[in-house]
Coordinates of C-alpha atoms in Angstrom, one line a residue:
Chain A
M1 CA -35.1 -16.2 20.2
N2 CA -35.6 -13.4 17.8
P3 CA -35.1 -13.9 14.1
P4 CA -31.9 -12.2 12.9
P5 CA -33.1 -9.6 10.3
V6 CA -32.4 -10.1 6.6
T7 CA -30.6 -7.4 5.2
A8 CA -28.2 -6.9 2.0
A9 CA -24.2 -7.1 2.7
P10 CA -23.0 -3.4 2.8
L11 CA -21.7 -2.8 -0.5
D12 CA -18.4 -1.3 1.2
A13 CA -17.9 -5.0 2.8
G14 CA -14.9 -6.5 1.1
R15 CA -16.0 -10.0 0.7
Q16 CA -13.4 -11.1 -1.7
G17 CA -11.9 -14.6 -1.0
H18 CA -14.2 -15.5 1.9
Y19 CA -16.5 -18.4 1.7
A20 CA -19.5 -18.2 -0.3
G21 CA -22.9 -19.1 1.5
G22 CA -25.3 -21.6 0.5
V23 CA -28.0 -19.1 -0.9
T24 CA -25.4 -17.4 -3.4
R25 CA -24.3 -21.0 -4.4
L26 CA -27.7 -22.6 -5.2
V27 CA -28.9 -19.4 -7.0
A28 CA -25.7 -19.6 -9.3
F29 CA -26.2 -23.3 -9.3
A30 CA -29.8 -22.7 -10.5
A31 CA -28.8 -19.9 -12.9
D32 CA -26.0 -22.5 -14.8
V33 CA -28.8 -25.1 -14.9
G34 CA -31.0 -23.1 -16.6
A35 CA -28.1 -21.7 -18.8
S36 CA -27.2 -25.0 -19.9
W37 CA -30.0 -26.3 -20.3
G38 CA -31.5 -23.1 -22.8
I39 CA -28.1 -23.6 -24.7
F40 CA -28.5 -27.8 -25.2
T41 CA -31.8 -27.2 -26.2
L42 CA -31.5 -24.2 -28.5
A43 CA -28.6 -26.5 -29.6
L44 CA -30.7 -29.4 -30.2
A45 CA -33.4 -27.7 -32.3
G46 CA -30.7 -26.4 -34.2
L47 CA -29.2 -28.9 -35.2
S48 CA -32.7 -30.7 -35.9
F49 CA -33.2 -27.9 -38.0
A50 CA -30.2 -28.2 -39.9
I51 CA -30.7 -31.7 -40.7
N52 CA -33.8 -31.1 -41.7
L53 CA -32.7 -28.2 -44.3
V54 CA -29.9 -31.2 -45.4
T55 CA -31.7 -34.3 -45.9
G56 CA -35.1 -33.1 -46.0
N57 CA -36.3 -35.3 -43.4
Q58 CA -38.7 -34.2 -40.4
V59 CA -35.8 -35.4 -37.6
N60 CA -37.0 -34.4 -33.7
L61 CA -33.7 -35.0 -31.8
G62 CA -35.3 -34.1 -28.7
S63 CA -37.8 -37.0 -29.2
R64 CA -35.1 -39.7 -29.0
Q65 CA -34.6 -39.6 -25.4
V66 CA -31.7 -42.1 -24.8
L67 CA -29.5 -39.9 -27.6
A68 CA -30.6 -36.4 -26.2
L69 CA -30.1 -37.6 -22.5
S70 CA -26.7 -39.1 -23.5
G71 CA -25.9 -35.5 -25.3
L72 CA -27.2 -33.6 -22.0
V73 CA -25.0 -35.9 -19.8
I74 CA -22.0 -35.1 -22.1
W75 CA -22.7 -31.4 -22.6
E76 CA -23.3 -30.8 -18.9
F77 CA -19.7 -32.0 -18.4
I78 CA -18.3 -29.9 -20.8
Y79 CA -20.2 -27.0 -19.5
F80 CA -18.6 -27.1 -15.8
A81 CA -15.6 -28.8 -16.3
Y82 CA -14.2 -26.6 -19.2
Q83 CA -15.1 -23.6 -17.3
W84 CA -14.3 -24.3 -13.8
S85 CA -10.7 -25.3 -15.3
L86 CA -10.7 -22.3 -17.7
A87 CA -11.4 -19.7 -15.2
G88 CA -13.2 -21.2 -12.1
K89 CA -16.1 -20.0 -12.6
T90 CA -19.5 -21.0 -14.7
I91 CA -21.7 -18.3 -16.2
G92 CA -24.1 -18.3 -12.9
M93 CA -21.1 -18.0 -10.7
A94 CA -19.9 -14.9 -12.5
V95 CA -23.3 -13.4 -12.3
L96 CA -23.5 -14.1 -8.9
G97 CA -19.6 -13.1 -8.2
I98 CA -18.5 -16.4 -6.9
R99 CA -15.7 -18.8 -8.3
V100 CA -14.3 -22.0 -7.1
V101 CA -10.6 -22.1 -6.0
S102 CA -8.5 -24.8 -4.1
K103 CA -8.8 -25.0 -0.3
D104 CA -6.0 -23.0 0.0
G105 CA -7.0 -20.4 -2.5
D106 CA -5.0 -21.0 -5.3
A107 CA -6.3 -21.4 -8.5
I108 CA -7.9 -24.6 -9.4
T109 CA -6.3 -27.6 -11.6
P110 CA -8.0 -29.0 -14.7
R111 CA -7.8 -32.4 -12.8
Q112 CA -9.9 -30.8 -10.0
A113 CA -12.1 -29.2 -12.2
V114 CA -13.0 -32.7 -13.7
I115 CA -13.2 -34.5 -10.4
R116 CA -15.7 -31.7 -8.9
T117 CA -17.8 -32.2 -12.1
I118 CA -17.8 -35.8 -12.1
T119 CA -18.7 -35.9 -8.2
L120 CA -21.1 -32.6 -8.2
P121 CA -24.0 -35.5 -8.4
L122 CA -22.9 -37.5 -5.5
S123 CA -23.8 -34.6 -3.5
F124 CA -27.6 -34.7 -4.9
L125 CA -27.9 -38.0 -3.1
F126 CA -30.0 -38.8 -0.4
F127 CA -32.0 -35.4 -0.9
G128 CA -29.0 -33.4 -1.2
L129 CA -27.5 -34.7 1.6
G130 CA -24.1 -33.8 0.3
F131 CA -25.4 -30.0 0.3
L132 CA -25.7 -29.8 3.9
G133 CA -22.0 -29.1 4.8
I134 CA -22.4 -25.6 2.8
L135 CA -24.8 -24.8 5.7
L136 CA -22.7 -26.7 8.4
N137 CA -19.1 -26.7 8.1
R138 CA -16.7 -24.5 9.0
D139 CA -15.3 -24.5 5.2
R140 CA -18.8 -24.7 3.8
H141 CA -17.8 -27.7 1.7
A142 CA -19.9 -30.1 -0.2
W143 CA -19.4 -33.6 -0.9
H144 CA -18.1 -32.6 -4.3
D145 CA -15.8 -30.1 -2.9
R146 CA -14.4 -32.3 -0.3
L147 CA -13.7 -34.9 -3.1
A148 CA -11.9 -32.4 -5.3
G149 CA -10.2 -30.5 -3.0
T150 CA -12.1 -27.0 -3.7
V151 CA -13.9 -24.7 -1.9
V152 CA -16.3 -22.0 -3.3
V153 CA -15.1 -18.0 -2.5
Y154 CA -16.5 -14.4 -3.4
S155 CA -14.7 -13.1 -6.3
W156 CA -16.9 -9.9 -6.3
D157 CA -15.6 -6.7 -5.3
A158 CA -18.1 -4.8 -3.2
R159 CA -16.0 -1.8 -2.8
A160 CA -15.7 -1.2 -6.6
A161 CA -19.3 -1.8 -6.7
R162 CA -19.7 1.0 -3.8
L163 CA -17.0 3.4 -6.0
R164 CA -19.7 2.6 -9.0
W165 CA -22.5 3.5 -6.8
L166 CA -20.7 6.9 -5.2
A167 CA -19.7 8.1 -8.8
K168 CA -23.4 8.2 -10.2
Q169 CA -24.2 10.5 -7.2
E170 CA -23.9 14.1 -7.6
P171 CA -20.9 15.9 -6.7
T172 CA -21.4 18.2 -3.6
T173 CA -18.9 20.2 -2.9
P174 CA -15.5 20.7 -4.9
V175 CA -12.1 19.4 -3.1
Chain B
M1 CA 74.2 44.6 39.5
A2 CA 76.7 41.5 40.1
D3 CA 79.1 43.2 37.6
R4 CA 78.6 46.5 39.8
A5 CA 80.0 44.4 42.8
V6 CA 82.8 43.1 41.1
S7 CA 84.0 46.3 39.6
P8 CA 87.8 46.6 40.0
L9 CA 88.0 50.4 40.2
P10 CA 87.0 52.3 43.2
G11 CA 84.0 55.1 42.7
A12 CA 83.2 52.9 39.6
S13 CA 79.3 52.2 41.0
R14 CA 78.7 55.7 41.4
M15 CA 79.9 56.7 38.0
E16 CA 77.4 53.9 36.4
Q17 CA 74.5 54.6 38.3
L18 CA 75.2 58.6 37.1
V19 CA 75.7 57.0 33.6
E20 CA 72.3 55.3 33.6
S21 CA 70.5 58.3 35.2
I22 CA 72.1 60.6 32.3
A23 CA 70.8 57.9 29.8
E24 CA 67.3 57.4 31.1
R25 CA 66.6 61.0 30.8
V26 CA 68.3 61.3 27.3
V27 CA 65.9 58.2 26.3
N28 CA 62.9 60.1 27.9
L29 CA 63.9 63.0 25.9
V30 CA 64.1 61.2 22.7
L31 CA 60.6 59.6 23.1
D32 CA 59.2 62.6 24.0
A33 CA 60.5 64.1 20.5
I34 CA 59.6 61.3 18.6
D35 CA 56.0 61.1 16.9
I36 CA 55.7 57.4 16.8
N37 CA 52.6 57.7 15.1
A38 CA 54.3 59.3 12.1
I39 CA 56.9 56.7 12.3
V40 CA 54.0 54.1 12.0
G41 CA 52.6 56.0 9.2
Q42 CA 55.3 55.7 7.2
V43 CA 55.7 52.1 7.4
D44 CA 54.8 50.2 4.4
M45 CA 52.4 47.5 6.4
D46 CA 51.4 45.3 3.0
A47 CA 54.8 45.1 2.2
L48 CA 55.5 44.3 5.8
L49 CA 52.5 41.9 5.9
A50 CA 53.7 40.2 2.2
K51 CA 57.0 39.1 4.0
V52 CA 55.1 37.3 6.9
D53 CA 54.6 33.6 6.4
I54 CA 50.9 33.7 7.7
D55 CA 50.7 29.6 6.6
A56 CA 54.0 28.6 8.6
I57 CA 52.3 31.2 11.7
V58 CA 49.1 29.2 11.6
S59 CA 50.4 25.8 11.2
K60 CA 52.2 26.4 14.6
V61 CA 48.6 26.8 16.0
D62 CA 47.0 23.9 17.7
V63 CA 43.4 24.5 16.1
D64 CA 41.9 21.8 18.0
S65 CA 42.8 22.7 21.2
L66 CA 42.1 26.1 20.4
I67 CA 38.4 25.1 19.6
D68 CA 38.6 22.8 22.3
R69 CA 38.3 25.8 24.9
V70 CA 35.5 27.6 22.9
D71 CA 32.3 27.4 24.2
V72 CA 30.3 26.9 21.4
Q73 CA 27.1 26.9 23.0
K74 CA 27.7 30.1 24.6
I75 CA 28.1 31.6 21.6
I76 CA 25.0 30.0 19.9
D77 CA 22.9 31.6 22.5
R78 CA 24.3 34.7 22.2
V79 CA 23.3 35.0 18.7
D80 CA 19.9 36.2 17.4
V81 CA 18.8 33.8 14.6
D82 CA 15.7 35.1 13.9
E83 CA 17.8 38.5 13.3
I84 CA 20.1 36.5 10.7
V85 CA 17.0 34.8 9.1
N86 CA 15.0 38.1 8.5
R87 CA 18.2 39.5 6.9
V88 CA 18.2 36.8 4.4
D89 CA 16.7 37.1 1.4
V90 CA 15.6 33.6 0.9
D91 CA 14.2 34.3 -2.6
Q92 CA 17.5 35.3 -4.0
I93 CA 19.0 32.0 -2.4
V94 CA 16.6 30.1 -4.2
A95 CA 17.1 31.6 -7.4
R96 CA 20.6 30.8 -7.1
V97 CA 19.7 27.0 -6.6
D98 CA 19.9 24.3 -9.5
V99 CA 16.7 22.5 -8.8
E100 CA 17.3 20.3 -11.8
A101 CA 20.6 19.2 -10.7
I102 CA 19.4 18.3 -7.2
I103 CA 16.4 16.3 -8.6
E104 CA 18.8 14.5 -10.6
R105 CA 20.7 13.6 -7.5
V106 CA 18.0 12.3 -5.7
D107 CA 17.0 8.7 -5.9
V108 CA 13.2 8.3 -6.3
Q109 CA 13.0 5.2 -6.3
S110 CA 15.0 4.5 -2.9
I111 CA 12.2 7.3 -1.4
I112 CA 9.5 5.5 -3.4
E113 CA 10.4 2.1 -1.5
R114 CA 10.9 4.1 1.8
V115 CA 7.3 5.3 1.7
D116 CA 4.3 3.2 3.7
I117 CA 2.0 3.2 0.6
E118 CA -0.8 1.2 2.6
Q119 CA -0.6 3.9 5.5
V120 CA -0.9 6.7 2.9
I121 CA -3.9 5.0 1.3
Q122 CA -5.6 4.2 4.6
R123 CA -5.5 8.1 5.1
V124 CA -7.4 8.6 1.7
D125 CA -10.9 8.9 2.4
I126 CA -12.1 7.2 -1.0
D127 CA -15.5 7.9 -0.7
K128 CA -15.3 11.6 0.0
L129 CA -12.9 11.7 -3.0
V130 CA -14.9 10.1 -5.5
E131 CA -18.0 12.1 -4.3
Q132 CA -16.5 15.3 -4.8
T133 CA -14.1 15.1 -7.7
E134 CA -14.7 14.5 -11.5
L135 CA -12.9 10.8 -10.6
G136 CA -16.6 9.8 -10.0
T137 CA -18.0 10.9 -13.4
I138 CA -14.9 9.2 -15.0
I139 CA -15.7 5.7 -13.1
A140 CA -19.5 6.2 -13.9
H141 CA -18.9 6.6 -17.6
S142 CA -16.0 3.8 -17.9
T143 CA -17.8 1.0 -15.6
S144 CA -21.2 1.7 -15.1
G145 CA -24.3 0.6 -16.9
V146 CA -27.9 -1.0 -16.2
A147 CA -26.7 -4.4 -15.9
S148 CA -23.7 -3.9 -13.5
E149 CA -26.0 -1.9 -11.2
V150 CA -28.4 -5.1 -11.3
L151 CA -25.5 -7.3 -10.5
D152 CA -24.4 -5.2 -7.9
V153 CA -28.0 -5.1 -6.3
V154 CA -28.5 -9.2 -6.6
R155 CA -25.1 -9.9 -5.6
A156 CA -25.3 -7.8 -2.5
Q157 CA -28.7 -9.4 -1.7
G158 CA -27.2 -13.1 -2.3
V159 CA -24.7 -12.3 0.3
G160 CA -27.2 -10.5 2.6
L161 CA -29.1 -13.8 2.7
D162 CA -26.2 -15.8 3.0
D163 CA -25.4 -14.1 6.3
F164 CA -28.9 -14.3 7.4
V165 CA -28.9 -18.4 6.9
A166 CA -25.5 -18.3 8.4
R167 CA -26.5 -16.5 11.6
W168 CA -29.3 -18.7 11.8
V169 CA -27.4 -22.1 11.9
N170 CA -25.2 -20.5 14.3
R171 CA -28.0 -19.7 16.7
I172 CA -29.6 -23.3 16.2
L173 CA -26.1 -24.9 16.6
R174 CA -25.0 -22.3 19.5
R175 CA -21.9 -21.6 17.6
S176 CA -20.4 -18.3 17.4
S177 CA -19.5 -16.3 14.0
E178 CA -16.1 -16.3 15.3
D179 CA -15.7 -20.0 15.0
W180 CA -16.2 -19.8 11.3
S181 CA -13.1 -19.7 9.0
P182 CA -13.8 -16.5 6.5
G183 CA -12.1 -18.1 3.6
P184 CA -8.9 -19.7 2.6
P185 CA -5.5 -18.8 3.9
K186 CA -4.0 -17.6 1.0
L187 CA -7.1 -15.1 0.3
V188 CA -8.1 -13.9 3.7
N189 CA -4.7 -13.6 5.0
P190 CA -2.3 -13.0 2.2
P191 CA 1.6 -13.0 3.0
V192 CA 2.8 -9.1 3.8
P193 CA 5.4 -8.1 1.3
V194 CA 8.6 -7.5 3.4
P195 CA 9.3 -3.7 3.5
A196 CA 12.3 -2.6 2.1
L197 CA 15.2 -1.6 4.6
P198 CA 16.0 2.0 4.9
L199 CA 19.3 3.1 3.2
E200 CA 21.0 3.8 6.6
A201 CA 20.6 0.0 7.2
S202 CA 21.0 -1.3 4.1
A203 CA 24.4 0.6 3.3

């Protein structure tokens, strides 16, 4: 069995509205985890610094694990649920050019955004078994997608990207 | 002749013949002596025609039956259209046309509604247009940047890897890529707008 070649998608391929693949979704999720953790860490450090300034006591919120973990869980919920309900995409998804929509293609509702956020950890159970559907299912549903009635699609306009690339080329002959 | 047959006088028939021959001779002599053209020349034709009721005459003519009897095609065949067109001063005609008035009478909206924009766009080679015109520079100035270029590359690579993984999964599961649904129905098969009816049909 010859392995299929790995090639970048042609820039003129119209993929908007098509189900997003596992790699793009994984990279987007990793970017979101990095972004949310980074923001949370910075916020925690900033808050500790502000408390130190106001009270004069040396406080390290990061060392209070229960408090920090609770704050992190709440923050992650806000980070994902708010962004999904607002625009159907998180920072990482925007970078990778994907977004969440209802399974029929309509915009995601705030209720769906909340359900998707709450059920997202379920897909991590059993060594990430819930994500296997992204590779195997025809509609690329993970468990949290199925529970929230959502799908992830490409929102990246490949044609516009190709036009931008063409625009950078030197004009050849006048029309 | 019947009068002659019932004439009461004897020899009357011969007399009448004689009179007729004399009259005939006299008339011929008179006609020879008269210059008809001179008489006609003295007639005021304009005054004569002014007394004629042309409308009354025309109204008595059955124009439809007259036209029915005319072989129009034969007439057209005998017309040298090229010759007529060559004699027409088109510039002069156009100069007399009030284009503004014509444009004001045109319902542009109805024309636009009858144009299949999708088909027109399909015929435009966007790539060539952007490559060869200032449009490319405009797009480049308005939308390009290092960040967007990096994003385009990252996204293209991501989609390429997605396709690669999907092809492998399809091979392992012995599934055709055509079995996969491309996306949500409203996004991959949006409802086609109903084209506007032509004016004749809607009238």
